[in-house]
mmCIF file with all atom_site columns, C-alpha atoms in Angstrom:
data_model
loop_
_atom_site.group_PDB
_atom_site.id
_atom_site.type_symbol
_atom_site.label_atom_id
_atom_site.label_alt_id
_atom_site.label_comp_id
_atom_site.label_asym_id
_atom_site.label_entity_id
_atom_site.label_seq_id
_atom_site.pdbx_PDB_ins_code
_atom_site.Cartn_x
_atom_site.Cartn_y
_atom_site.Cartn_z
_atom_site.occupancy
_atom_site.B_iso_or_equiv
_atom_site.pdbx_formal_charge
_atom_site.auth_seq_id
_atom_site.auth_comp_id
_atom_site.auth_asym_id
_atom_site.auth_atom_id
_atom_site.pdbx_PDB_model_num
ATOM 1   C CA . UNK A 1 1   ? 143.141 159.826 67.644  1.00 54.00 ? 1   UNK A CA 1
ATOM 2   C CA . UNK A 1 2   ? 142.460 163.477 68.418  1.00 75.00 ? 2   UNK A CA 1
ATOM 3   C CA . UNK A 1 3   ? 143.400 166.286 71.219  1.00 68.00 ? 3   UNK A CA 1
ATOM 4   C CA . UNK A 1 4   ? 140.165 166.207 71.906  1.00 69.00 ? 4   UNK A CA 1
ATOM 5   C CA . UNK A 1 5   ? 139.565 162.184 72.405  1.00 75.00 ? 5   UNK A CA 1
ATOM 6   C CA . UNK A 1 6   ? 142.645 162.448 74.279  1.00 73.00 ? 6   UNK A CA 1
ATOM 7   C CA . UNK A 1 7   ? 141.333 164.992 76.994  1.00 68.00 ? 7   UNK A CA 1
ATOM 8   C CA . UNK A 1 8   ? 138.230 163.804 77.299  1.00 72.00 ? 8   UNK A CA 1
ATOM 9   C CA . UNK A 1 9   ? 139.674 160.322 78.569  1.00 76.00 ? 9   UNK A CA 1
ATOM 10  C CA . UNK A 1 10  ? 141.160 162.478 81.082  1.00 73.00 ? 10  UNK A CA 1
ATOM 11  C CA . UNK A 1 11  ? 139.294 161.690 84.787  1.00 70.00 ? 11  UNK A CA 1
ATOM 12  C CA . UNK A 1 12  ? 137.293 164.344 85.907  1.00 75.00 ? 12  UNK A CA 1
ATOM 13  C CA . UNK A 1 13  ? 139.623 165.336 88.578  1.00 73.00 ? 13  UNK A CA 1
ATOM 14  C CA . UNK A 1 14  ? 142.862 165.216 86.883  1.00 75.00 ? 14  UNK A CA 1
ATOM 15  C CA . UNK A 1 15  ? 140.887 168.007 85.072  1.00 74.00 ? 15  UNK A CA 1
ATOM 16  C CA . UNK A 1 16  ? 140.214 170.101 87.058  1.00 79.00 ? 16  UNK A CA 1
ATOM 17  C CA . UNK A 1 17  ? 143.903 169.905 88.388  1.00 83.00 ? 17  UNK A CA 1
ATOM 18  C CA . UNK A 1 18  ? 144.525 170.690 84.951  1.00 80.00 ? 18  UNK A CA 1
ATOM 19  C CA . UNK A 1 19  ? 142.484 173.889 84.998  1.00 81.00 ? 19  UNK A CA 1
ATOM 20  C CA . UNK A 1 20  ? 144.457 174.977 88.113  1.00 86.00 ? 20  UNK A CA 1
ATOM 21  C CA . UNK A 1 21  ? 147.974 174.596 86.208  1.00 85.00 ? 21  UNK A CA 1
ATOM 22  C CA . UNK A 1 22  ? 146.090 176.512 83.294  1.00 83.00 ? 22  UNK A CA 1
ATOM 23  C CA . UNK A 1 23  ? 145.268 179.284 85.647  1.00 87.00 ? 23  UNK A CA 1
ATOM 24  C CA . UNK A 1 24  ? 148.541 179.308 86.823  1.00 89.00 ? 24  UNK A CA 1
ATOM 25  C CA . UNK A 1 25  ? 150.318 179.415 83.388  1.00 87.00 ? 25  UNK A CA 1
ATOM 26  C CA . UNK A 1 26  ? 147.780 182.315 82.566  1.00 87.00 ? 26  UNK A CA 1
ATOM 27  C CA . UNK A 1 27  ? 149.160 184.025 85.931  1.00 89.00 ? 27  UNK A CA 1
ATOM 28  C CA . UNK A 1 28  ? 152.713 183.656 85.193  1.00 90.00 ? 28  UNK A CA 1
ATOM 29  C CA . UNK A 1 29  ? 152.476 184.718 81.416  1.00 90.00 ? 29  UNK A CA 1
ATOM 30  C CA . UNK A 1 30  ? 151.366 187.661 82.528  1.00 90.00 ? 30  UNK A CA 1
ATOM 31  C CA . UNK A 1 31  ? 154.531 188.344 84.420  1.00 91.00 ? 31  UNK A CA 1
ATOM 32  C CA . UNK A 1 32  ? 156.861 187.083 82.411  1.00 91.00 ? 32  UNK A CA 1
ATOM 33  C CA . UNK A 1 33  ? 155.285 186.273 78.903  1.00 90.00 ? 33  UNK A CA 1
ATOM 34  C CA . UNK A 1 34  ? 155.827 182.736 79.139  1.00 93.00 ? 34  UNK A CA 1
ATOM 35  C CA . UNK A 1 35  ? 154.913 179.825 81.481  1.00 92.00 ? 35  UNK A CA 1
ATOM 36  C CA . UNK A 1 36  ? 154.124 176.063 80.835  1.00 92.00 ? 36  UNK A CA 1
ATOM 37  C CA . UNK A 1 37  ? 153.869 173.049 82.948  1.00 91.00 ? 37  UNK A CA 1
ATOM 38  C CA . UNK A 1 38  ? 153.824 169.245 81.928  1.00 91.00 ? 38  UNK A CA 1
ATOM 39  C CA . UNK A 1 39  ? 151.786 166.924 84.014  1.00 88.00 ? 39  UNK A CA 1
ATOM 40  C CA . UNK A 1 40  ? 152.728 163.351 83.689  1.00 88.00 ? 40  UNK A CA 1
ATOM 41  C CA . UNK A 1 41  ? 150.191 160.597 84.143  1.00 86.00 ? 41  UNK A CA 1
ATOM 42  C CA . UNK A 1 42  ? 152.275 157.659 84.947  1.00 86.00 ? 42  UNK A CA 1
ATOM 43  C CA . UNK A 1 43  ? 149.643 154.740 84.869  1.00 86.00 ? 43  UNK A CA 1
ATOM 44  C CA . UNK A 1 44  ? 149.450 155.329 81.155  1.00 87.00 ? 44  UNK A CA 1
ATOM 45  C CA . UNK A 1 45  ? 152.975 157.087 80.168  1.00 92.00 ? 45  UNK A CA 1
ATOM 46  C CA . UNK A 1 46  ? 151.726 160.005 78.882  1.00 91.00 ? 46  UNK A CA 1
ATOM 47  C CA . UNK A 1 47  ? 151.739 164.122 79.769  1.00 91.00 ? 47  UNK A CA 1
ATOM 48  C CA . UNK A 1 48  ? 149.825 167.097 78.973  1.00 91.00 ? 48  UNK A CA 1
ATOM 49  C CA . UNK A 1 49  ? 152.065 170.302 78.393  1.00 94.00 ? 49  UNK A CA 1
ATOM 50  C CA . UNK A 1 50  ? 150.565 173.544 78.769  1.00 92.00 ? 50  UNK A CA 1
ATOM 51  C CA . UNK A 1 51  ? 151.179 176.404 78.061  1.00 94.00 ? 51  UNK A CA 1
ATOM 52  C CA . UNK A 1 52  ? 150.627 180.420 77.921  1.00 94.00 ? 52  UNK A CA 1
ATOM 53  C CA . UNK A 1 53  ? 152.705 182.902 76.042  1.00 94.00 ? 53  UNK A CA 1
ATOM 54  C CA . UNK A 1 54  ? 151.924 186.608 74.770  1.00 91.00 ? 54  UNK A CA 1
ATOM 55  C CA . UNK A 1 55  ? 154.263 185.601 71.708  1.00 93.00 ? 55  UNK A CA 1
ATOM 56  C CA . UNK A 1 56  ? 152.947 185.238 68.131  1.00 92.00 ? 56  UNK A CA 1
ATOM 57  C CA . UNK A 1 57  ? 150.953 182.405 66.820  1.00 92.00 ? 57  UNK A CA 1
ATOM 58  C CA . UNK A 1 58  ? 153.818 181.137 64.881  1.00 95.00 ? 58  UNK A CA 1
ATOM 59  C CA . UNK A 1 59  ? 156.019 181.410 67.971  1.00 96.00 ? 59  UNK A CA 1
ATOM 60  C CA . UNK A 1 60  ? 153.759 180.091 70.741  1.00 95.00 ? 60  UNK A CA 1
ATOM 61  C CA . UNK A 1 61  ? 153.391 176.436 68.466  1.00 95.00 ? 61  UNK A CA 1
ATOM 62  C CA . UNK A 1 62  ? 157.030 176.841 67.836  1.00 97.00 ? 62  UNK A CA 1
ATOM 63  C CA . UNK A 1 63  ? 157.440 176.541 71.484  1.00 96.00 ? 63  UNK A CA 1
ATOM 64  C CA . UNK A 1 64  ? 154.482 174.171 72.985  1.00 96.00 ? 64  UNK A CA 1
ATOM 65  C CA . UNK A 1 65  ? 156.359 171.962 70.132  1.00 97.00 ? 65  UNK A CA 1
ATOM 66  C CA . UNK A 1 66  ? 159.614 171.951 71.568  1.00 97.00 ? 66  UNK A CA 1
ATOM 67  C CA . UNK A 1 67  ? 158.131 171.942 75.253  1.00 96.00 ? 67  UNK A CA 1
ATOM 68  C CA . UNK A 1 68  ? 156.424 168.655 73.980  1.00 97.00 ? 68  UNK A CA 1
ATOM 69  C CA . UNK A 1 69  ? 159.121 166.751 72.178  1.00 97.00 ? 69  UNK A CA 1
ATOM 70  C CA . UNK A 1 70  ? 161.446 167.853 75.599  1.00 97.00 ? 70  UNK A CA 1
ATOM 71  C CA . UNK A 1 71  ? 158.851 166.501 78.075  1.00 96.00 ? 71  UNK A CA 1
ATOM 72  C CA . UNK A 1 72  ? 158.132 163.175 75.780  1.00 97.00 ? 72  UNK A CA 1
ATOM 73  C CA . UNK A 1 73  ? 161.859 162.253 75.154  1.00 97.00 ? 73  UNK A CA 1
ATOM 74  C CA . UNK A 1 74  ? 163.242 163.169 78.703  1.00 95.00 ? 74  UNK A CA 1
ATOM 75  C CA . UNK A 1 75  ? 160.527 160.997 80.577  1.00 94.00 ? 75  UNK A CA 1
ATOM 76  C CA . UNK A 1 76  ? 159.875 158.258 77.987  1.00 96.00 ? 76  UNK A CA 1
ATOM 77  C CA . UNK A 1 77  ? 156.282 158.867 77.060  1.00 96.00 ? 77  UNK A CA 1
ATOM 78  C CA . UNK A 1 78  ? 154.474 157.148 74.719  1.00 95.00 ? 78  UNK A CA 1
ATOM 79  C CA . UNK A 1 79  ? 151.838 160.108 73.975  1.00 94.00 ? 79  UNK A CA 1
ATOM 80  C CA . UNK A 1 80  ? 151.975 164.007 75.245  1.00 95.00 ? 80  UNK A CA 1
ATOM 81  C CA . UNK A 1 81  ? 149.072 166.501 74.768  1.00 93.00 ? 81  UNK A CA 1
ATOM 82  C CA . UNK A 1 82  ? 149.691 169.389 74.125  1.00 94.00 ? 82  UNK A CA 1
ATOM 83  C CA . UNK A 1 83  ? 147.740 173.251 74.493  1.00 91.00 ? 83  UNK A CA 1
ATOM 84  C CA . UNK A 1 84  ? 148.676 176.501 74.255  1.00 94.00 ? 84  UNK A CA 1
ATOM 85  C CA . UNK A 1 85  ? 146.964 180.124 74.550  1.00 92.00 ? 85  UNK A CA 1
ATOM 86  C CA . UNK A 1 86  ? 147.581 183.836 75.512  1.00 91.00 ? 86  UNK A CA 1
ATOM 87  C CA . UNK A 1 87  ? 147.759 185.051 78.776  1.00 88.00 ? 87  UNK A CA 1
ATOM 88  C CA . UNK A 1 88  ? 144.692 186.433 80.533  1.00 85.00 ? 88  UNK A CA 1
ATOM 89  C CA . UNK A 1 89  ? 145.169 189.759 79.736  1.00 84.00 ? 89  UNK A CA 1
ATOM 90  C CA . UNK A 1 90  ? 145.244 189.725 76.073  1.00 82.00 ? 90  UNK A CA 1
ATOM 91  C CA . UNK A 1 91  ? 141.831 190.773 74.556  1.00 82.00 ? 91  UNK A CA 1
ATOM 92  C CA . UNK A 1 92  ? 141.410 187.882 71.898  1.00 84.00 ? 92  UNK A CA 1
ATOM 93  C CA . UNK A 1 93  ? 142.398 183.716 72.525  1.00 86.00 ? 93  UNK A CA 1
ATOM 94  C CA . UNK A 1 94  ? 143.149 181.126 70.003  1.00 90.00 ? 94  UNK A CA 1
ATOM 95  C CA . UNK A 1 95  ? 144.255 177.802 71.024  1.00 91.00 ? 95  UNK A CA 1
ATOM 96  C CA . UNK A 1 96  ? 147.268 175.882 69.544  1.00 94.00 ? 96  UNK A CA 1
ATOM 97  C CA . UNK A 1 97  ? 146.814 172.250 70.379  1.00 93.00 ? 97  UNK A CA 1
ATOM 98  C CA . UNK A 1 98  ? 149.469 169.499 69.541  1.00 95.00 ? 98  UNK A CA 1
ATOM 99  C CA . UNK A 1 99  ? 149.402 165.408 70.090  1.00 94.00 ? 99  UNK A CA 1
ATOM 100 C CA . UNK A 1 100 ? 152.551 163.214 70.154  1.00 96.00 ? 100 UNK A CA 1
ATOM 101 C CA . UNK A 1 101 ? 152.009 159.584 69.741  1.00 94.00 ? 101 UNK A CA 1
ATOM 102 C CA . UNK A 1 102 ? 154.452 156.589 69.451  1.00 91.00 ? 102 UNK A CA 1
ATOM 103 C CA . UNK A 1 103 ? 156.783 158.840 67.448  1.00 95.00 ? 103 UNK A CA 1
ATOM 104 C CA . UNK A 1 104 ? 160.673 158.507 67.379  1.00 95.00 ? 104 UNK A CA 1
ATOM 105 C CA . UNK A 1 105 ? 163.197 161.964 67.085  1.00 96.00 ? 105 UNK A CA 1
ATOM 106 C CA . UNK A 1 106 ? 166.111 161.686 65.468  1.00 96.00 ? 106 UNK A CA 1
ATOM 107 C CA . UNK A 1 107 ? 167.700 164.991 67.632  1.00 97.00 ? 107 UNK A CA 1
ATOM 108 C CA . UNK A 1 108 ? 166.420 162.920 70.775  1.00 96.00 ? 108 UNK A CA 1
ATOM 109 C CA . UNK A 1 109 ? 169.651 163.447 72.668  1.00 96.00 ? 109 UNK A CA 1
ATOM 110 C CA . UNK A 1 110 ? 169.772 166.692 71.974  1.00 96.00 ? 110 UNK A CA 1
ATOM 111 C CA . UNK A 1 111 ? 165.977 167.353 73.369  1.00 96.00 ? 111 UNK A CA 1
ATOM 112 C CA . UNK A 1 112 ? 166.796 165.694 76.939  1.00 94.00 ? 112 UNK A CA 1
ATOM 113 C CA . UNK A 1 113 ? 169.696 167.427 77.406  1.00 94.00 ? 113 UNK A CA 1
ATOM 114 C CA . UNK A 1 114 ? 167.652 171.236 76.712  1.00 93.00 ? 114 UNK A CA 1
ATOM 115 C CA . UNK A 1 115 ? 165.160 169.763 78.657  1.00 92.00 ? 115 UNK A CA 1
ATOM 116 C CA . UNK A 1 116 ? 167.664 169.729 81.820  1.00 90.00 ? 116 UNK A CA 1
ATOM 117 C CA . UNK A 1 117 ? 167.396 173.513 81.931  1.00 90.00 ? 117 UNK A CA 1
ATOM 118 C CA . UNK A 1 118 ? 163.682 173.735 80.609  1.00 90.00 ? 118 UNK A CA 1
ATOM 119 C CA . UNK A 1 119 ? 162.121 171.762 83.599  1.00 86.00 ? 119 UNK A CA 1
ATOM 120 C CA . UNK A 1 120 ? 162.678 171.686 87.263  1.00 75.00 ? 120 UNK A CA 1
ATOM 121 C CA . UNK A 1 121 ? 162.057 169.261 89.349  1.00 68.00 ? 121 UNK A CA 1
ATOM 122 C CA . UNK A 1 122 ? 158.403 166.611 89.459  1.00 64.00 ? 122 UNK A CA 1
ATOM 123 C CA . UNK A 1 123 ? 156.205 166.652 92.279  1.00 59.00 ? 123 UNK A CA 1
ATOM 124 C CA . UNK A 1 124 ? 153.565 163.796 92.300  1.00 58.00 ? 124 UNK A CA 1
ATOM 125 C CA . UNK A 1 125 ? 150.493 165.300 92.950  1.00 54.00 ? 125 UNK A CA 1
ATOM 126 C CA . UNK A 1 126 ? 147.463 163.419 94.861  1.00 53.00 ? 126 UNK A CA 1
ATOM 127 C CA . UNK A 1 127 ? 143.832 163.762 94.450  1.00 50.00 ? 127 UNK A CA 1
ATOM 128 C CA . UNK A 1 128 ? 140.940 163.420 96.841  1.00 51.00 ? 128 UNK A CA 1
ATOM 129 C CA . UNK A 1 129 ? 137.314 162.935 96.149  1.00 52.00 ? 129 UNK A CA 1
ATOM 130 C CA . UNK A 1 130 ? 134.941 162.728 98.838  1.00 53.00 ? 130 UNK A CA 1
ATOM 131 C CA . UNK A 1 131 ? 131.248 161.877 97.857  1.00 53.00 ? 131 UNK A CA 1
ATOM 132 C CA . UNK A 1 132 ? 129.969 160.204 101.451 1.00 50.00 ? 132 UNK A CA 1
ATOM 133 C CA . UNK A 1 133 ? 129.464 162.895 103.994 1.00 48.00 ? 133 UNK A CA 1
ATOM 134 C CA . UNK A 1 134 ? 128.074 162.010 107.621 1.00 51.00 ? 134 UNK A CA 1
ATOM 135 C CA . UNK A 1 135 ? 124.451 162.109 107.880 1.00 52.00 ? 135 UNK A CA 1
ATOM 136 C CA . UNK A 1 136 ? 125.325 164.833 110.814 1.00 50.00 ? 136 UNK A CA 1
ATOM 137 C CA . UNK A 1 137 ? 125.290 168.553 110.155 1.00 49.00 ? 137 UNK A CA 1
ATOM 138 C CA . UNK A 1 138 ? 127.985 170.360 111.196 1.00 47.00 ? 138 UNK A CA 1
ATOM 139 C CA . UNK A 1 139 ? 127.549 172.957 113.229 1.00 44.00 ? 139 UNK A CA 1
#
């Protein structure tokens, strides 16, 4: 099973939600030099982490790692996905990408209770899609 499977099970508009909390992370990064956000999907128990950061390579995977393990310990997830790039402003992008799959961690405790600081609180977030229009135009 790869990232890329993974993502492109993902519905179209849960993507594009997804590009908006990418955006977002790119906007904050900038700022502050490091943002992420987890999105849970609860039908399925899983979450995609993302995240920006205008630390090194080594660093940034170091992190969306540790972002990861938090998010799929403290909510019980059976799989997290997992991204990470620079922030807008940097000249050159690579991508970082991490998948966490029916895996057990023996310093579980110890990842939900970092995660207390690490993430605030979950807001569900809704999605509308609206394909039949009147037949009127609107004036």
């Amino acid at each position: 099973m790869s990232v890329a499977t993974e993502l492109a099970k993902t519905p179209r508009l849960v993507r594009r939600k997804l590009g908006e909390k990418l955006l977002d992370c790119f906007e904050r990064a900038e700022r502050n030099g490091l943002a992420y956000t987890v999105s849970i999907n609860q039908q399925d128990n899983s979450a995609v982490v993302i995240l920006s950061s205008s630390k090194s390579r080594e660093e940034r995977s170091q992190i969306l790692y540790k972002v990861s393990a938090m998010a799929y310990c403290k909510y019980n997830l059976t799989k997290v996905v997992g991204f990470a790039t620079e922030p807008l402003d940097t000249l050159l992008r690579s991508y970082d990408v991490i998948l966490l799959s029916n895996v057990e961690f023996t310093n579980r405790d110890e990842l939900i209770e970092d995660s207390k600081k690490a993430f605030g609180t979950i807001s569900e977030a809704k999605f509308y899609e609206f394909f039949n229009l009147p037949d009127k135009e609107i004036k």
